Coordinates of C-alpha atoms in Angstrom, one line a residue:
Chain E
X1 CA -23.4 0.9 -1.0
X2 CA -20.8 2.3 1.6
X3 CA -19.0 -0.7 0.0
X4 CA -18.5 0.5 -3.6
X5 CA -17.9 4.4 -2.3
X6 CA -15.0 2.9 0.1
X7 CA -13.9 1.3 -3.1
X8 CA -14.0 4.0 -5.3
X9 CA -12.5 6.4 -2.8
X10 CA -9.5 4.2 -2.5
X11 CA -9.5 3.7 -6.3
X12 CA -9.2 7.3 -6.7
X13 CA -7.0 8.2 -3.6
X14 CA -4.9 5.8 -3.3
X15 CA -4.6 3.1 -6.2
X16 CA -4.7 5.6 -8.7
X17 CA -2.4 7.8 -7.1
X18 CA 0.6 5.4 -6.4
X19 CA 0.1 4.3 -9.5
X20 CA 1.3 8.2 -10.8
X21 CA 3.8 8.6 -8.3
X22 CA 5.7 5.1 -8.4
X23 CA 8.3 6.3 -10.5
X24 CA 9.9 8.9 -7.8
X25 CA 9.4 6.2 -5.0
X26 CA 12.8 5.3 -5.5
X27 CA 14.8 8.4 -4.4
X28 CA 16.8 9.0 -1.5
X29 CA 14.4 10.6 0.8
X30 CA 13.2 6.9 1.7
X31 CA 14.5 4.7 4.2
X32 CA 13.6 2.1 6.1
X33 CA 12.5 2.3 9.6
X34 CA 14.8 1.3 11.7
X35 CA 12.5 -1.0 14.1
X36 CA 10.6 -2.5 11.0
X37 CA 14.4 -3.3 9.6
X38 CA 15.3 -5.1 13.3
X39 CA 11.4 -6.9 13.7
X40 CA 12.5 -8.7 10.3
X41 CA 16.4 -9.6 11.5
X42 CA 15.1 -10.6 14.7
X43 CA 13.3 -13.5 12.8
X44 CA 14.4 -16.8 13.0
X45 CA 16.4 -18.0 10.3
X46 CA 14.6 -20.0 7.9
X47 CA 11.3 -17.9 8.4
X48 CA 8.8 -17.0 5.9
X49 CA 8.0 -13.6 5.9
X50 CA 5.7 -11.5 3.5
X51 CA 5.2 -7.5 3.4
X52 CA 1.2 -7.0 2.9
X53 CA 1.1 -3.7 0.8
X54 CA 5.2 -3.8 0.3
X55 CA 5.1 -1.2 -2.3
X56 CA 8.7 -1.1 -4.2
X57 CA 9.9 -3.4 -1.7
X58 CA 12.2 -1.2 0.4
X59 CA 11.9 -4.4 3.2
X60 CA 12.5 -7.1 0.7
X61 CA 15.8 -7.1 0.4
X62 CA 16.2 -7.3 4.5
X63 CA 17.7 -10.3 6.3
X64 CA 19.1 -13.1 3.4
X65 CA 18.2 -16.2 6.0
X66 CA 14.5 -15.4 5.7
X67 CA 12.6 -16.0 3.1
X68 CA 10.2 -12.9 1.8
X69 CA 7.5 -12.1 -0.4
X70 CA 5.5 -9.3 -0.9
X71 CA 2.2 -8.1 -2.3
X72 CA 0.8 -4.7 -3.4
X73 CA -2.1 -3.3 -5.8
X74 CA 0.1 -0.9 -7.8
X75 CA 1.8 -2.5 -10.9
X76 CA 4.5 -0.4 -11.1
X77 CA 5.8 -0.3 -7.6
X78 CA 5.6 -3.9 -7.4
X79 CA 7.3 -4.4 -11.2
X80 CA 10.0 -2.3 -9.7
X81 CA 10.6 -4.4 -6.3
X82 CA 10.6 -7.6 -8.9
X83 CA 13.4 -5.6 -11.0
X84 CA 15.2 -5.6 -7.6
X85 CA 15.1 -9.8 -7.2
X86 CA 12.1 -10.2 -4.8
X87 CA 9.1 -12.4 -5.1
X88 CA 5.9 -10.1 -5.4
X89 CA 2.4 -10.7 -6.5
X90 CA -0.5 -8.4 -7.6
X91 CA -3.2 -8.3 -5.2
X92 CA -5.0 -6.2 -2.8
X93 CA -5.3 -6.2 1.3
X94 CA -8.9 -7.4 1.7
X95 CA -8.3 -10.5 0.0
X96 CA -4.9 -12.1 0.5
X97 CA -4.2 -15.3 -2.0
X98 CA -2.4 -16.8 0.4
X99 CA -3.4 -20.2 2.6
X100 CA -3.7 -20.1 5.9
X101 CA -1.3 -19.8 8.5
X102 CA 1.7 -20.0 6.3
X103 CA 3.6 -17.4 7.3
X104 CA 6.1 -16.7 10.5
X105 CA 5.6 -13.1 10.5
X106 CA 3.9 -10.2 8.4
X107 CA 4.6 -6.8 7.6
X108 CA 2.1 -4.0 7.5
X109 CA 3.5 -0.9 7.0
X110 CA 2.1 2.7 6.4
X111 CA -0.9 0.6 4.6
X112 CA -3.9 0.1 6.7
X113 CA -4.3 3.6 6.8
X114 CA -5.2 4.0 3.4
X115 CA -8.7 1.8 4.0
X116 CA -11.4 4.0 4.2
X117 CA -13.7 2.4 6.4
X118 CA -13.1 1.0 10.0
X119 CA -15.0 -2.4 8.4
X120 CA -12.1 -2.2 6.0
X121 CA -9.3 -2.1 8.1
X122 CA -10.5 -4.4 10.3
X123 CA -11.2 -6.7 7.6
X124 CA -7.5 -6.4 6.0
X125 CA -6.0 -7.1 9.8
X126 CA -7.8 -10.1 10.3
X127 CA -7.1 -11.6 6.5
X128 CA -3.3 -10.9 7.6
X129 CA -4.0 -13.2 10.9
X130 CA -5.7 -15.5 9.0
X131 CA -2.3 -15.5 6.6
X132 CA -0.1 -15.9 10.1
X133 CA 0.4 -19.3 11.9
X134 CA -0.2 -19.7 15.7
X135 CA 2.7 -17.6 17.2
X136 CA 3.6 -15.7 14.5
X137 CA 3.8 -11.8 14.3
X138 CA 2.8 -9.3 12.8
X139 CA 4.0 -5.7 12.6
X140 CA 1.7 -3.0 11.7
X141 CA 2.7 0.8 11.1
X142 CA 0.0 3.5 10.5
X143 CA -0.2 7.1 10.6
X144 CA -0.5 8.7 13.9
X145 CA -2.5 12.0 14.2
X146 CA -0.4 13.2 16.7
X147 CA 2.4 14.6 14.8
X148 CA 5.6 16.0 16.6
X149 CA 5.1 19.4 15.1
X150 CA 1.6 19.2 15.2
X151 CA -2.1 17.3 15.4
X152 CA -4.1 16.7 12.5
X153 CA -7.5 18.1 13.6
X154 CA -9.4 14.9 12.0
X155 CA -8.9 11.8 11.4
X156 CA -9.7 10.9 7.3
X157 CA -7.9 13.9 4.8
X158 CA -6.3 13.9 1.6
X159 CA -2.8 14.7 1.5
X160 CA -0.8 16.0 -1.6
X161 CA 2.0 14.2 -2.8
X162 CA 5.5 16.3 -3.2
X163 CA 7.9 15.1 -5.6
X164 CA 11.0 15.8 -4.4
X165 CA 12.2 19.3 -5.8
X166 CA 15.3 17.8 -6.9
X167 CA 14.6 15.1 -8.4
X168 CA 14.5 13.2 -11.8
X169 CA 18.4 13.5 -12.4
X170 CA 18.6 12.1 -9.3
X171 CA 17.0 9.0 -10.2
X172 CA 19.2 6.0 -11.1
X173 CA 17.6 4.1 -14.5
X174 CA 15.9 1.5 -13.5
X175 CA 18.8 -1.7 -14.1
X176 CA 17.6 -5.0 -15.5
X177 CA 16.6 -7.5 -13.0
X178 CA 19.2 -9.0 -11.0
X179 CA 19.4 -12.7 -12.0
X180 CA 20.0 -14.8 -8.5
X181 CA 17.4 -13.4 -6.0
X182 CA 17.9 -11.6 -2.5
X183 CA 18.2 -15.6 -1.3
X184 CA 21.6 -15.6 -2.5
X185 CA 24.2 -14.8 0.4
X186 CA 26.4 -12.7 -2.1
X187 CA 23.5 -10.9 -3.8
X188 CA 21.6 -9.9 -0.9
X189 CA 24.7 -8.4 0.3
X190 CA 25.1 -6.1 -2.6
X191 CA 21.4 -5.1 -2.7
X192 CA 21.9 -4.2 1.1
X193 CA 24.2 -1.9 0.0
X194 CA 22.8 -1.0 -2.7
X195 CA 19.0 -0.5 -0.8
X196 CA 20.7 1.7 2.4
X197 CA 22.3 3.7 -0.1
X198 CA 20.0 4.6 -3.0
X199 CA 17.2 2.3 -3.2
X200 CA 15.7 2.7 0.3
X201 CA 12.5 3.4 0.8
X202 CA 9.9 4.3 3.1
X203 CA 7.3 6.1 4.5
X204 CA 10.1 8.8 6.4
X205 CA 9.1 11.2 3.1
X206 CA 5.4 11.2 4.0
X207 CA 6.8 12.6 7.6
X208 CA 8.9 14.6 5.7
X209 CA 6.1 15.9 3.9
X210 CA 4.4 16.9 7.0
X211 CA 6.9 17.9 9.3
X212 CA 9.6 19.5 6.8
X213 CA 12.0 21.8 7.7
X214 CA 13.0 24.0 4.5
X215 CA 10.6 26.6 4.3
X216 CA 10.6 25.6 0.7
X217 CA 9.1 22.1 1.5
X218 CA 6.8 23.9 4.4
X219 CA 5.0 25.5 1.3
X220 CA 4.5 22.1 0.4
X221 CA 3.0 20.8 3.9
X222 CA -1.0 20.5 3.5
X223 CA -3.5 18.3 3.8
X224 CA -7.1 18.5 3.3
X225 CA -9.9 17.1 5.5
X226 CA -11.9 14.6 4.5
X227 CA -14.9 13.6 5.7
X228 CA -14.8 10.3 7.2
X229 CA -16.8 7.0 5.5
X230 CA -17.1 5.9 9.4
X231 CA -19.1 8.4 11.3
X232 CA -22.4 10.1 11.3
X233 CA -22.2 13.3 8.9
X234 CA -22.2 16.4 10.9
X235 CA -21.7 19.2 8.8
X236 CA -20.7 21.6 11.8
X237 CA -17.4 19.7 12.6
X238 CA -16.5 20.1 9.2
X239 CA -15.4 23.7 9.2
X240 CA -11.2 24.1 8.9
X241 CA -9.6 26.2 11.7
X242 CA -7.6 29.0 10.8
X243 CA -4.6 27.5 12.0
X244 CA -4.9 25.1 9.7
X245 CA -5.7 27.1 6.9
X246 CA -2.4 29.2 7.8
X247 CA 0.0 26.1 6.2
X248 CA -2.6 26.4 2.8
X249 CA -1.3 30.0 3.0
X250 CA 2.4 29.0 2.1
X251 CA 0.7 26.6 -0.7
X252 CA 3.3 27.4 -3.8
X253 CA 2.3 26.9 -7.1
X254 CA 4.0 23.8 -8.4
X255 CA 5.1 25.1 -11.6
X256 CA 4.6 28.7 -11.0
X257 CA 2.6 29.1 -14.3
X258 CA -0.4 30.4 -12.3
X259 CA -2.3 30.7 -15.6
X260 CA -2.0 27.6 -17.1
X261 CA -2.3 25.4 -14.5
X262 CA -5.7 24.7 -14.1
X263 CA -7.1 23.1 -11.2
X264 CA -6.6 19.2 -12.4
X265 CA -7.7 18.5 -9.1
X266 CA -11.2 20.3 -9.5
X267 CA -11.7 17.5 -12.1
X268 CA -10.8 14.8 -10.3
X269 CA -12.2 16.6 -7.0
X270 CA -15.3 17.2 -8.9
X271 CA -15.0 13.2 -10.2
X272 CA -15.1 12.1 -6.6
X273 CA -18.1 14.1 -5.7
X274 CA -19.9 13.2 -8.4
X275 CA -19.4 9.7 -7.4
X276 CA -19.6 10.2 -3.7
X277 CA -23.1 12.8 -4.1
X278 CA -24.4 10.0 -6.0
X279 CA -24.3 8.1 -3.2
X280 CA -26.7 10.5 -1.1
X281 CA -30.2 11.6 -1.4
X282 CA -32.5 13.8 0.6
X283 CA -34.5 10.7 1.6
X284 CA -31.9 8.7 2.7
X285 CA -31.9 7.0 6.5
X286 CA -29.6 7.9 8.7
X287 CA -28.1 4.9 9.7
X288 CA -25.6 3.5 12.5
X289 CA -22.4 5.5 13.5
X290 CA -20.6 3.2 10.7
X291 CA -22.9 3.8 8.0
X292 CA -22.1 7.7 6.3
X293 CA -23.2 7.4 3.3
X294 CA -26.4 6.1 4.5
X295 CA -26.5 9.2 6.7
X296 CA -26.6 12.0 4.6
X297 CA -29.2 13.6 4.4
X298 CA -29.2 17.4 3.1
X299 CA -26.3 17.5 1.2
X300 CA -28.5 18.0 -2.1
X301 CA -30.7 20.6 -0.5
X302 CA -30.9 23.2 -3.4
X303 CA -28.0 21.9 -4.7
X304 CA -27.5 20.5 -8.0
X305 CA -24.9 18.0 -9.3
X306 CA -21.7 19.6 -9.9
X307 CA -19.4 18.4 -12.8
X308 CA -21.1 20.0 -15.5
X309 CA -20.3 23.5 -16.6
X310 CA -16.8 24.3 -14.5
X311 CA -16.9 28.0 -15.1
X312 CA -20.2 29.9 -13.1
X313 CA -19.4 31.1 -10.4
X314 CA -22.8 29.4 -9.3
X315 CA -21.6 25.9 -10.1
X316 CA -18.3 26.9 -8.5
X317 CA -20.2 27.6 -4.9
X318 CA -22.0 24.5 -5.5
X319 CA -19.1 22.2 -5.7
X320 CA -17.1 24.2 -3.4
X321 CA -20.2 23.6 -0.5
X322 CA -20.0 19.9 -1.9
X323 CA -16.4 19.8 -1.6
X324 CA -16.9 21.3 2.0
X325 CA -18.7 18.3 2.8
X326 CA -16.5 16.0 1.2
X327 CA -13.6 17.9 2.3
X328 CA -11.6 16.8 -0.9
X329 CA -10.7 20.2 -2.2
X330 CA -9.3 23.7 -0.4
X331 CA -12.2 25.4 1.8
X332 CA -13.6 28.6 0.2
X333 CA -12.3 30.7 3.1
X334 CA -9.0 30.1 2.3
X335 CA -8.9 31.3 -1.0
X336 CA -7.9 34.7 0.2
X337 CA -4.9 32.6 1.3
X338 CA -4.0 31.4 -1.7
X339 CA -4.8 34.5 -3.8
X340 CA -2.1 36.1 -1.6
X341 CA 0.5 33.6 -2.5
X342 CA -0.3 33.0 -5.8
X343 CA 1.1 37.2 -5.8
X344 CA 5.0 35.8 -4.1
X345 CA 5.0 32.4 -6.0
X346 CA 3.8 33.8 -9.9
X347 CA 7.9 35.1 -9.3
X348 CA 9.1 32.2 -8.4
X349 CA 10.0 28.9 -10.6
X350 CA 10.1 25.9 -8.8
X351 CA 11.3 22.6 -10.0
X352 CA 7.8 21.8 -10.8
X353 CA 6.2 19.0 -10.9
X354 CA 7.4 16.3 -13.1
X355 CA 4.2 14.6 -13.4
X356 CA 2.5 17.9 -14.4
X357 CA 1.9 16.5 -17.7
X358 CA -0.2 13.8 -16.0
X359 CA -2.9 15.9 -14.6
X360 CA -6.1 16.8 -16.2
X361 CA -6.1 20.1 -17.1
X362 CA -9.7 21.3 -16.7
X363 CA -11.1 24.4 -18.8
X364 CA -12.2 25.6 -15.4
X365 CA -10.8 29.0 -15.1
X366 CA -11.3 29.1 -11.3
X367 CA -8.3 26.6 -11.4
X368 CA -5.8 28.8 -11.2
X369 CA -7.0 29.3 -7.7
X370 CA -6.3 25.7 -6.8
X371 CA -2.9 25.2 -7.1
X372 CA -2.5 21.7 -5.2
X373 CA -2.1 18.4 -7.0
X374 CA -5.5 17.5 -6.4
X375 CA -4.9 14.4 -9.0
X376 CA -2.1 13.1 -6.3
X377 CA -4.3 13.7 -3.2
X378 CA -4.0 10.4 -1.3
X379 CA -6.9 9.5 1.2
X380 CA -5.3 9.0 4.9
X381 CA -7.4 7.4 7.8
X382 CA -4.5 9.0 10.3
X383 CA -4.7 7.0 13.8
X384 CA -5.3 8.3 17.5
X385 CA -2.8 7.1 20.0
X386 CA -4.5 3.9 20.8
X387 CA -6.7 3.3 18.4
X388 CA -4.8 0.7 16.5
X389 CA -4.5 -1.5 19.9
X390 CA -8.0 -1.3 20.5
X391 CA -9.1 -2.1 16.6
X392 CA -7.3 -5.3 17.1
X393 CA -8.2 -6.1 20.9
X394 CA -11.8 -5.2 20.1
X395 CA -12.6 -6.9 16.9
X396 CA -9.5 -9.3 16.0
X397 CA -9.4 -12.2 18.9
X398 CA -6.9 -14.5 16.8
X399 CA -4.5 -11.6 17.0
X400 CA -2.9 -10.5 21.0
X401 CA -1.2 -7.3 21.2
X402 CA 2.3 -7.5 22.3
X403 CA 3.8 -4.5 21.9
X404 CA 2.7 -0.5 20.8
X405 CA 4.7 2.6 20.3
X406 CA 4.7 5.4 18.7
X407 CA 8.1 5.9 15.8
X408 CA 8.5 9.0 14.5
X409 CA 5.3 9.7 12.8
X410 CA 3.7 6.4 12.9
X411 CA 1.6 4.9 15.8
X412 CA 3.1 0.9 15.5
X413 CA 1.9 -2.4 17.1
X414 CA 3.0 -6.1 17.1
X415 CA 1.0 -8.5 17.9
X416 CA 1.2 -12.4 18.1
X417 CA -1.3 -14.8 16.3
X418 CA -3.4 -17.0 19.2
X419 CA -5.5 -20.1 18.9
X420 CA -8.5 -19.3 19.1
X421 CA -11.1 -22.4 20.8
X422 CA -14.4 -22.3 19.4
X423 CA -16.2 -24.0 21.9
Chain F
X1 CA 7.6 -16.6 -9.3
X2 CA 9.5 -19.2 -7.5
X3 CA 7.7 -22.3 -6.5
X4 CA 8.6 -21.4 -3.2
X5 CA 6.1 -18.8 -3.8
X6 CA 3.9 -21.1 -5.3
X7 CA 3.5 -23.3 -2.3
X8 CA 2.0 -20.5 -0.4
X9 CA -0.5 -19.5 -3.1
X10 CA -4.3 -20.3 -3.0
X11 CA -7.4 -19.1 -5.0
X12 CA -9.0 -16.8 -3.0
X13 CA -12.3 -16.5 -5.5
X14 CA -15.4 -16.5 -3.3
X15 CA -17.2 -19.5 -2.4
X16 CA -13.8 -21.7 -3.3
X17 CA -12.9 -24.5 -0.2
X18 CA -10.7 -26.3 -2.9
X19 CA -8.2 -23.6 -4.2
X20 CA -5.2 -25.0 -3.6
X21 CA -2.6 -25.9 -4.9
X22 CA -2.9 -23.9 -8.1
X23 CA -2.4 -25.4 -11.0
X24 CA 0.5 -23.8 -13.2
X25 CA 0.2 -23.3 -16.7
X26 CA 4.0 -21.9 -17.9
X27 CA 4.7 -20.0 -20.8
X28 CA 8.2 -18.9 -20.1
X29 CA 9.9 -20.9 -17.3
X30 CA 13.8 -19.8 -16.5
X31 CA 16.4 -21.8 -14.1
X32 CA 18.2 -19.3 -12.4
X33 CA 21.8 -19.9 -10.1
X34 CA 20.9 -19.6 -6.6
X35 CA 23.4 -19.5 -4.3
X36 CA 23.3 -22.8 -2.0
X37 CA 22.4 -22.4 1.5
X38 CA 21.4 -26.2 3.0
X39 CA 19.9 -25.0 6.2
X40 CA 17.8 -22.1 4.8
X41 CA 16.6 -25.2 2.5
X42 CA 15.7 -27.5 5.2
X43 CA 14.2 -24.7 7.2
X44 CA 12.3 -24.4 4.7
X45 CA 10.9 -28.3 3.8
X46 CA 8.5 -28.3 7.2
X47 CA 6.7 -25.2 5.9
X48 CA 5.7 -26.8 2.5
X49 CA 3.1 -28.8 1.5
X50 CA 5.3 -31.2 -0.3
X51 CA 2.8 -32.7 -2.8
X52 CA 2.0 -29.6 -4.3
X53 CA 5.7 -29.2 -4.3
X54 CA 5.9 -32.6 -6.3
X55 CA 3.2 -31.3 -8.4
X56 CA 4.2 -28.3 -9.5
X57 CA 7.6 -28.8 -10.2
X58 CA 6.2 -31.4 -12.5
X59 CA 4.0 -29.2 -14.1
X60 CA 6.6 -27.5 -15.1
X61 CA 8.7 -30.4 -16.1
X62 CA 11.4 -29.9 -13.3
X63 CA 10.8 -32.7 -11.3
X64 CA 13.8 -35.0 -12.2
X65 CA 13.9 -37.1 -9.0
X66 CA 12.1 -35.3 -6.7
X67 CA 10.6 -38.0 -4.4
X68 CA 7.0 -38.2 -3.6
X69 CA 7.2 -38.1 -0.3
X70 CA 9.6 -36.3 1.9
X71 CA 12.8 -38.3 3.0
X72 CA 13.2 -39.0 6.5
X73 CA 16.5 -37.4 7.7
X74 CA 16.9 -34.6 5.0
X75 CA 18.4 -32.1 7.2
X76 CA 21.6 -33.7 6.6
X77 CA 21.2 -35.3 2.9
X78 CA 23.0 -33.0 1.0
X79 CA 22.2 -34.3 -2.2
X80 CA 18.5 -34.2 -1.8
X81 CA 18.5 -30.6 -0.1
X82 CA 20.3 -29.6 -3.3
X83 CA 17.9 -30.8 -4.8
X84 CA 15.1 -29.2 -3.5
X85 CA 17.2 -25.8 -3.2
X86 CA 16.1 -26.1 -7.5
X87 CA 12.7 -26.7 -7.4
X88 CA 12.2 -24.2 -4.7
X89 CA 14.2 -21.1 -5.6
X90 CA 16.1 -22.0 -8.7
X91 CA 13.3 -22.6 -11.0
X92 CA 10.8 -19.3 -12.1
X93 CA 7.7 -19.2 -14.3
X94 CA 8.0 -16.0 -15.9
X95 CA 5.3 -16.1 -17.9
X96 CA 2.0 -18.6 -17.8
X97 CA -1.0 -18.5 -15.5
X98 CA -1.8 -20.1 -12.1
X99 CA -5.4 -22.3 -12.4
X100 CA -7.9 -22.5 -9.7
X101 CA -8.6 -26.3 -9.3
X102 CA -12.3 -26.3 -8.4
X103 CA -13.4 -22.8 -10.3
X104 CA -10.7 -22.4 -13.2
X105 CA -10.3 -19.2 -12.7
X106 CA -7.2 -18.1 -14.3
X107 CA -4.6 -16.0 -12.4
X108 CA -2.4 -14.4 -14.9
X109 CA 1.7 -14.9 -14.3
X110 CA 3.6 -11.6 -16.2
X111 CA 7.0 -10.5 -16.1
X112 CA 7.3 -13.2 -13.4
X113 CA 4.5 -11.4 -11.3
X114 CA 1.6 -13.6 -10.6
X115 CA -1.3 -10.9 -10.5
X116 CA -4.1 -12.5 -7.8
X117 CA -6.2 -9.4 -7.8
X118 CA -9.9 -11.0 -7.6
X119 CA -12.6 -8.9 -10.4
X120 CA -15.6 -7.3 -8.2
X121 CA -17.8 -10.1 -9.3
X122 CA -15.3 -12.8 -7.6
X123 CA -15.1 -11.3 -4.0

């Protein structure tokens, strides 16, 4: 049960959304990290290397004595890194098609986070080791919740994607695939260049979305809690602190058409309630610490099922207290908030967002209170300092920890794949 | 996908001990030039599994001469590590599907992207 909602919460926040936002993956906010680029030169030459979740395969391109694949769930991220020469497949994290122990070394960057359940990401590091050969190394970046500028104040949220203000005309065309691959000596030089200047990519924006420095990005900087699949469901640590709730008071308007632009995410918000308060019922058991959904056990208390009529004010408090629990969508008490700003942004005309056109627009005319891209919310499991060490000491013996730090936003560990003697 | 790719490829539908190597079925197969790196290639040669090297190279009818089995001494034959510089990174499927030997599940192969997501009914 917890399985399919872990599932359909990724589907939803996360598949789904990459899958919108692929196209404007490619501009130059996104580089590669640094330590990720010198983990993969450091390999010996000859190695075979492959990036688990490699997205348009901003790390592909890196080190022309290797050789590298790379794997992903979203089509079009992983047709554009095949535009660019590299060797990518289709598939998804918790089941690698890929035989044992035939790689040197394995990439996980900014990926793991994005599994909803501890089960899950443990799951997804141990079919990597199982991927690895003895010796071999892995390199896994996640999401720390200790931000430089600040600390996320839970651990599972939804975070908006920002297009970048600027961009489509910034945007090269996409240029037909390059005949001889990244293996080529001459080639991989030219897409070196080509990747550090243009094509680069990396997870830097998503720190940039949260740590921005332009006042006209901070009105961009939000996230929204979300309740986690992991632990017991307390509705009094749900509640949003004010100082929180003071970023959702810069919240802009993407296209400052405060009328018009209905709250999309209400539908899809509403969508994933629906499909998570399916999941719960009055009589349902609570279980262990790792079991939520079997947990729940008032959220339907004189409640009924939202997604029908969007437009009482009823049915609004109904999915709003459901959206509470969920924490998918903007707390009622900030509303105010937004009210305020919808007043200074209704002037102004930002560059909008280009994939306006691909929300839903809902009848709802409460929307025009939401104003975030709740369609592009993408479901983060951010990382105490720590916890990724322990995840893999605790539950993922083939795997010994060799190294962890913390780079720029991201909490990062190495670790080495052991023999394991089963006696 | 290269066969170089290929090698490393198994069927990963549940309950499957014998998923590899995949059988390739090849719509649209291309021969790119690749530049020539001998050492990469016989870096390379200890990580394969060189029957399903054999095997799918002649699947897709780019064999030629390849042997068998492995010659002893190939670091320094330059002919046969040109050789196997081809089958490995020269020659693509572009379009076809990759077969699960003991299930028959078929893995599609598009726009040279072999797509191994498993259905919920498979995992």
């Amino acid at each position: 049960m917890m399985e399919e909602a872990a599932s359909q919460l990724e589907r939803d926040h996360v598949h789904s959304v990459y899958d919108k936002i692929a196209p404007y993956f490619n501009d130059s906010r996104y580089k590669a990290w640094p330590k990720v680029q010198q983990f993969l030169l450091n390999l010996q030459p000859g190695s075979i290397v492959a990036d688990i979740g490699c997205g348009n395969g901003k790390y592909l391109h890196i080190n022309k004595e290797v050789f590298k694949m790379g794997c992903d769930v979203c089509r079009p991220l992983v047709d554009f890194a095949w535009s660019q020469g590299h060797e990518v497949q289709m598939c998804d994290g918790l089941h690698l098609p890929y035989r044992d122990g035939c790689f040197d070394a394995l990439l996980s960057i900014a990926v793991i986070h994005h599994l909803s359940t501890k089960e899950r990401r443990i799951r997804a590091i141990k079919e990597m080791a199982r991927t690895l050969r003895v010796g071999g190394r892995i390199m896994i970046y996640v999401w720390a919740m200790e931000q430089k500028r600040r600390k996320f104040e839970k651990q599972d949220i939804f975070v908006p994607w920002n297009p970048n203000p600027q961009s489509p005309t910034d945007r090269e065309p996409a240029k037909p695939r390059k005949r001889a691959t990244a293996q080529s000596v001459s080639e991989a030089i030219d897409n070196a260049d080509k990747h550090r200047k243009v094509r680069s990519t990396s997870s830097v924006a998503d720190e940039e979305e949260l740590t921005c420095t332009t006042p006209q990005q901070s009105t961009q900087r939000l996230w929204f809690f979300s309740r986690s699949l992991d632990s017991v469901f307390d509705f009094g640590s749900l509640s949003i602190s004010r100082s929180s709730s003071r970023d959702l008071s810069t919240l802009s308007s993407p296209t400052g058409e405060n009328e018009r632009n209905k709250s999309s995410h209400w539908g899809r918000g509403r969508g994933l309630i629906k499909q998570v308060s399916s999941f719960f019922s009055p009589t349902s058991v609570i279980g262990s610490e790792e079991d939520v959904f079997d947990s729940v056990t008032n959220l339907h208390k004189g409640q009924n099922a939202p997604g029908g009529n969007n437009n009482s004010p009823e049915n609004q408090s109904v999915s709003v207290s459901l959206a509470q629990e969920c924490g998918s969508l903007a707390l009622p008490d900030l509303v105010p908030f937004q009210k305020e700003h919808l007043k200074q942004s209704s002037d102004e005309s930002e560059g909008g967002l280009q994939g306006k056109e691909q929300h839903e627009s809902t009848k709802s005319s409460q929307g025009s209170e939401r104003q975030v891209e709740g369609s592009c919310l993408r479901y983060y499991h951010v990382f105490r300092e720590g916890e990724l060490a322990e995840l893999i000491e605790n539950h993922v013996d083939e795997l010994l920890v060799k190294h962890t730090y913390f780079d720029h936003a991201n909490w990062c560990v190495v670790a080495e794949k052991v023999q394991i003697c089963k006696i | 996908m290269k066969l170089l790719t290929h090698n490393m490829l198994t069927s990963h539908v549940k309950g499957v001990t014998k998923g590899y190597p995949l059988l390739i079925k090849a719509t649209e197969v291309k021969v790119n030039e690749v530049d020539f790196n001998p050492q990469f290639v016989s870096r390379m040669i200890p990580k394969l599994e060189w029957s399903a090297l054999v095997q799918a190279a002649d699947e897709l009818g780019h064999r030629q001469d390849l042997p068998v089995e492995l010659v002893p001494e190939y670091e320094k034959n330059e002919e046969f590590l040109k050789k196997v510089h081809r089958v490995l990174l020269e020659v693509e499927v572009i379009e076809g599907c990759l077969r699960c030997p003991e299930s028959g599940r078929e893995f599609p192969i598009s726009r040279g992207i072999p797509n191994m997501l498993l259905n919920d009914d498979e995992v």
